[in-house]
């Protein structure tokens, strides 16, 4: 009989978090039950995408570097959110958005610290670049970008 016990998987998270406490996700994001696993999925996703905005990193120089790394992702996601109506109208962009969310949530479950989050979220950059195409088209159409000299 296949049992779905997500907490057993998170014993690994606790082990890895204890090995690197300075860069691991906070202990309150480690679930102790299957219900907590699902309740903590969104906060873990936020940490995955936007670390270290809410995290305590011991050395300031690392925080600055990781923060600078997080800014482009935050900007791209804001552009995607602002153009969500346009994205949801287009079938191809809906599929790309679904794949982006599916894969990023999958990697969120398996990510234990900031270093892993930085390495894994780069994989989703191509999805975000495709999803901002409607915003770029809109800016070019409205004349916000003028590529030709008059």
PDB file of C-alpha atoms in Angstrom:
ATOM      1  CA  UNK A   1       0.000   0.000   0.000  1.00  0.00           C
ATOM      2  CA  UNK A   2       1.380   3.352  -1.023  1.00  0.00           C
ATOM      3  CA  UNK A   3       1.213   5.806   1.847  1.00  0.00           C
ATOM      4  CA  UNK A   4       1.424   9.514   1.255  1.00  0.00           C
ATOM      5  CA  UNK A   5       3.402  10.785   4.213  1.00  0.00           C
ATOM      6  CA  UNK A   6       4.945  14.085   3.225  1.00  0.00           C
ATOM      7  CA  UNK A   7       6.427  14.602   6.686  1.00  0.00           C
ATOM      8  CA  UNK A   8       8.913  11.768   6.143  1.00  0.00           C
ATOM      9  CA  UNK A   9      10.243  13.674   3.150  1.00  0.00           C
ATOM     10  CA  UNK A  10      10.693  16.727   5.308  1.00  0.00           C
ATOM     11  CA  UNK A  11      12.928  14.867   7.752  1.00  0.00           C
ATOM     12  CA  UNK A  12      15.516  15.348   5.004  1.00  0.00           C
ATOM     13  CA  UNK A  13      14.762  19.079   5.019  1.00  0.00           C
ATOM     14  CA  UNK A  14      15.398  19.229   8.760  1.00  0.00           C
ATOM     15  CA  UNK A  15      18.669  17.312   8.367  1.00  0.00           C
ATOM     16  CA  UNK A  16      19.953  19.574   5.603  1.00  0.00           C
ATOM     17  CA  UNK A  17      18.792  22.691   7.486  1.00  0.00           C
ATOM     18  CA  UNK A  18      20.798  21.613  10.516  1.00  0.00           C
ATOM     19  CA  UNK A  19      23.888  21.129   8.351  1.00  0.00           C
ATOM     20  CA  UNK A  20      23.788  24.708   7.032  1.00  0.00           C
ATOM     21  CA  UNK A  21      21.839  26.788   9.570  1.00  0.00           C
ATOM     22  CA  UNK A  22      23.078  30.179   8.314  1.00  0.00           C
ATOM     23  CA  UNK A  23      21.593  29.812   4.839  1.00  0.00           C
ATOM     24  CA  UNK A  24      18.682  27.442   5.462  1.00  0.00           C
ATOM     25  CA  UNK A  25      15.048  28.395   5.340  1.00  0.00           C
ATOM     26  CA  UNK A  26      13.653  29.347   8.756  1.00  0.00           C
ATOM     27  CA  UNK A  27      12.559  26.496  10.998  1.00  0.00           C
ATOM     28  CA  UNK A  28       8.919  27.654  10.980  1.00  0.00           C
ATOM     29  CA  UNK A  29       8.793  26.734   7.278  1.00  0.00           C
ATOM     30  CA  UNK A  30       9.563  23.079   7.988  1.00  0.00           C
ATOM     31  CA  UNK A  31       6.267  21.194   8.256  1.00  0.00           C
ATOM     32  CA  UNK A  32       5.553  18.626  10.960  1.00  0.00           C
ATOM     33  CA  UNK A  33       2.358  17.217   9.456  1.00  0.00           C
ATOM     34  CA  UNK A  34       0.765  16.745   6.062  1.00  0.00           C
ATOM     35  CA  UNK A  35      -1.600  19.641   6.725  1.00  0.00           C
ATOM     36  CA  UNK A  36       1.305  21.972   7.553  1.00  0.00           C
ATOM     37  CA  UNK A  37       3.028  20.798   4.383  1.00  0.00           C
ATOM     38  CA  UNK A  38       0.201  22.239   2.279  1.00  0.00           C
ATOM     39  CA  UNK A  39      -0.290  25.311   4.462  1.00  0.00           C
ATOM     40  CA  UNK A  40       3.401  26.229   4.223  1.00  0.00           C
ATOM     41  CA  UNK A  41       3.651  25.721   0.461  1.00  0.00           C
ATOM     42  CA  UNK A  42       2.894  29.390  -0.400  1.00  0.00           C
ATOM     43  CA  UNK A  43       5.292  30.881   2.217  1.00  0.00           C
ATOM     44  CA  UNK A  44       8.005  28.462   1.063  1.00  0.00           C
ATOM     45  CA  UNK A  45       7.329  29.553  -2.534  1.00  0.00           C
ATOM     46  CA  UNK A  46       7.801  33.197  -1.563  1.00  0.00           C
ATOM     47  CA  UNK A  47      11.096  32.338   0.113  1.00  0.00           C
ATOM     48  CA  UNK A  48      12.127  30.333  -2.939  1.00  0.00           C
ATOM     49  CA  UNK A  49      11.402  33.123  -5.428  1.00  0.00           C
ATOM     50  CA  UNK A  50      12.403  36.178  -3.427  1.00  0.00           C
ATOM     51  CA  UNK A  51      15.081  35.075  -0.949  1.00  0.00           C
ATOM     52  CA  UNK A  52      16.637  36.808   1.021  1.00  0.00           C
ATOM     53  CA  UNK A  53      13.987  39.492   1.407  1.00  0.00           C
ATOM     54  CA  UNK A  54      12.613  37.904   4.558  1.00  0.00           C
ATOM     55  CA  UNK A  55      15.587  35.837   5.668  1.00  0.00           C
ATOM     56  CA  UNK A  56      18.253  36.452   8.242  1.00  0.00           C
ATOM     57  CA  UNK A  57      21.663  35.964   6.698  1.00  0.00           C
ATOM     58  CA  UNK A  58      24.552  36.389   9.074  1.00  0.00           C
ATOM     59  CA  UNK A  59      26.954  38.230   6.779  1.00  0.00           C
ATOM     60  CA  UNK A  60      25.799  41.478   5.189  1.00  0.00           C
ATOM     61  CA  UNK A  61      27.875  41.087   2.001  1.00  0.00           C
ATOM     62  CA  UNK A  62      26.069  37.831   1.120  1.00  0.00           C
ATOM     63  CA  UNK A  63      22.682  39.435   1.755  1.00  0.00           C
ATOM     64  CA  UNK A  64      23.486  42.261  -0.685  1.00  0.00           C
ATOM     65  CA  UNK A  65      24.643  39.880  -3.423  1.00  0.00           C
ATOM     66  CA  UNK A  66      21.600  37.629  -3.070  1.00  0.00           C
ATOM     67  CA  UNK A  67      19.267  40.634  -2.890  1.00  0.00           C
ATOM     68  CA  UNK A  68      20.700  42.000  -6.143  1.00  0.00           C
ATOM     69  CA  UNK A  69      20.212  38.534  -7.654  1.00  0.00           C
ATOM     70  CA  UNK A  70      16.541  38.515  -6.529  1.00  0.00           C
ATOM     71  CA  UNK A  71      15.602  41.933  -7.943  1.00  0.00           C
ATOM     72  CA  UNK A  72      15.317  40.919 -11.629  1.00  0.00           C
ATOM     73  CA  UNK A  73      13.063  37.998 -10.717  1.00  0.00           C
ATOM     74  CA  UNK A  74      10.874  40.258  -8.620  1.00  0.00           C
ATOM     75  CA  UNK A  75      10.630  42.764 -11.466  1.00  0.00           C
ATOM     76  CA  UNK A  76       9.723  40.103 -14.009  1.00  0.00           C
ATOM     77  CA  UNK A  77       7.065  38.596 -11.750  1.00  0.00           C
ATOM     78  CA  UNK A  78       5.564  42.054 -11.149  1.00  0.00           C
ATOM     79  CA  UNK A  79       5.367  42.595 -14.920  1.00  0.00           C
ATOM     80  CA  UNK A  80       3.711  39.180 -15.330  1.00  0.00           C
ATOM     81  CA  UNK A  81       1.189  39.974 -12.582  1.00  0.00           C
ATOM     82  CA  UNK A  82       0.368  43.373 -14.119  1.00  0.00           C
ATOM     83  CA  UNK A  83      -0.293  41.694 -17.481  1.00  0.00           C
ATOM     84  CA  UNK A  84      -2.086  38.638 -16.132  1.00  0.00           C
ATOM     85  CA  UNK A  85      -5.307  39.372 -18.029  1.00  0.00           C
ATOM     86  CA  UNK A  86      -3.480  39.368 -21.344  1.00  0.00           C
ATOM     87  CA  UNK A  87      -1.597  36.199 -20.416  1.00  0.00           C
ATOM     88  CA  UNK A  88      -4.765  34.376 -19.351  1.00  0.00           C
ATOM     89  CA  UNK A  89      -6.516  35.258 -22.638  1.00  0.00           C
ATOM     90  CA  UNK A  90      -3.819  33.614 -24.763  1.00  0.00           C
ATOM     91  CA  UNK A  91      -3.884  29.803 -24.715  1.00  0.00           C
ATOM     92  CA  UNK A  92      -0.145  29.383 -25.324  1.00  0.00           C
ATOM     93  CA  UNK A  93       0.799  31.840 -22.598  1.00  0.00           C
ATOM     94  CA  UNK A  94      -1.628  30.116 -20.202  1.00  0.00           C
ATOM     95  CA  UNK A  95       0.186  26.836 -20.820  1.00  0.00           C
ATOM     96  CA  UNK A  96       3.569  28.481 -20.242  1.00  0.00           C
ATOM     97  CA  UNK A  97       2.267  30.087 -17.045  1.00  0.00           C
ATOM     98  CA  UNK A  98       0.945  26.724 -15.873  1.00  0.00           C
ATOM     99  CA  UNK A  99       4.303  25.049 -16.570  1.00  0.00           C
ATOM    100  CA  UNK A 100       6.140  27.862 -14.785  1.00  0.00           C
ATOM    101  CA  UNK A 101       3.948  27.520 -11.693  1.00  0.00           C
ATOM    102  CA  UNK A 102       4.048  23.724 -11.733  1.00  0.00           C
ATOM    103  CA  UNK A 103       7.819  23.503 -12.036  1.00  0.00           C
ATOM    104  CA  UNK A 104       8.561  26.312  -9.611  1.00  0.00           C
ATOM    105  CA  UNK A 105       6.273  24.809  -6.954  1.00  0.00           C
ATOM    106  CA  UNK A 106       7.938  21.434  -7.528  1.00  0.00           C
ATOM    107  CA  UNK A 107      11.367  22.948  -6.952  1.00  0.00           C
ATOM    108  CA  UNK A 108      10.021  24.839  -3.938  1.00  0.00           C
ATOM    109  CA  UNK A 109       9.193  21.553  -2.246  1.00  0.00           C
ATOM    110  CA  UNK A 110      12.721  20.249  -2.716  1.00  0.00           C
ATOM    111  CA  UNK A 111      14.637  23.437  -1.886  1.00  0.00           C
ATOM    112  CA  UNK A 112      16.144  23.713   1.564  1.00  0.00           C
ATOM    113  CA  UNK A 113      18.310  26.839   1.604  1.00  0.00           C
ATOM    114  CA  UNK A 114      19.103  30.083  -0.186  1.00  0.00           C
ATOM    115  CA  UNK A 115      21.912  28.617  -2.288  1.00  0.00           C
ATOM    116  CA  UNK A 116      19.621  25.995  -3.737  1.00  0.00           C
ATOM    117  CA  UNK A 117      16.922  28.586  -4.362  1.00  0.00           C
ATOM    118  CA  UNK A 118      19.343  30.788  -6.304  1.00  0.00           C
ATOM    119  CA  UNK A 119      20.550  27.881  -8.434  1.00  0.00           C
ATOM    120  CA  UNK A 120      17.075  26.549  -9.171  1.00  0.00           C
ATOM    121  CA  UNK A 121      15.148  29.750  -9.846  1.00  0.00           C
ATOM    122  CA  UNK A 122      17.489  30.593 -12.746  1.00  0.00           C
ATOM    123  CA  UNK A 123      15.896  27.632 -14.536  1.00  0.00           C
ATOM    124  CA  UNK A 124      12.617  29.545 -14.698  1.00  0.00           C
ATOM    125  CA  UNK A 125      14.020  32.707 -16.234  1.00  0.00           C
ATOM    126  CA  UNK A 126      13.078  31.603 -19.770  1.00  0.00           C
ATOM    127  CA  UNK A 127       9.437  31.158 -18.688  1.00  0.00           C
ATOM    128  CA  UNK A 128       9.352  34.660 -17.229  1.00  0.00           C
ATOM    129  CA  UNK A 129      10.978  36.133 -20.335  1.00  0.00           C
ATOM    130  CA  UNK A 130       8.296  34.545 -22.510  1.00  0.00           C
ATOM    131  CA  UNK A 131       5.514  35.691 -20.181  1.00  0.00           C
ATOM    132  CA  UNK A 132       6.575  39.361 -20.376  1.00  0.00           C
ATOM    133  CA  UNK A 133       6.279  39.432 -24.182  1.00  0.00           C
ATOM    134  CA  UNK A 134       2.722  40.876 -24.048  1.00  0.00           C
ATOM    135  CA  UNK A 135       3.981  43.745 -21.868  1.00  0.00           C
ATOM    136  CA  UNK A 136       6.788  44.465 -24.328  1.00  0.00           C
ATOM    137  CA  UNK A 137       4.321  44.385 -27.254  1.00  0.00           C
ATOM    138  CA  UNK A 138       2.016  46.782 -25.413  1.00  0.00           C
ATOM    139  CA  UNK A 139       4.842  49.229 -24.677  1.00  0.00           C
ATOM    140  CA  UNK A 140       6.039  49.184 -28.288  1.00  0.00           C
ATOM    141  CA  UNK A 141       2.478  49.607 -29.579  1.00  0.00           C
ATOM    142  CA  UNK A 142       1.806  52.567 -27.271  1.00  0.00           C
ATOM    143  CA  UNK A 143       5.023  54.236 -28.320  1.00  0.00           C
ATOM    144  CA  UNK A 144       6.799  53.916 -24.986  1.00  0.00           C
ATOM    145  CA  UNK A 145       9.769  52.480 -26.851  1.00  0.00           C
ATOM    146  CA  UNK A 146      10.959  54.352 -29.880  1.00  0.00           C
ATOM    147  CA  UNK A 147      13.524  52.256 -31.705  1.00  0.00           C
ATOM    148  CA  UNK A 148      13.580  54.415 -34.825  1.00  0.00           C
ATOM    149  CA  UNK A 149      14.964  57.901 -35.012  1.00  0.00           C
ATOM    150  CA  UNK A 150      12.532  60.425 -36.492  1.00  0.00           C
TER     151      UNK A 150
END
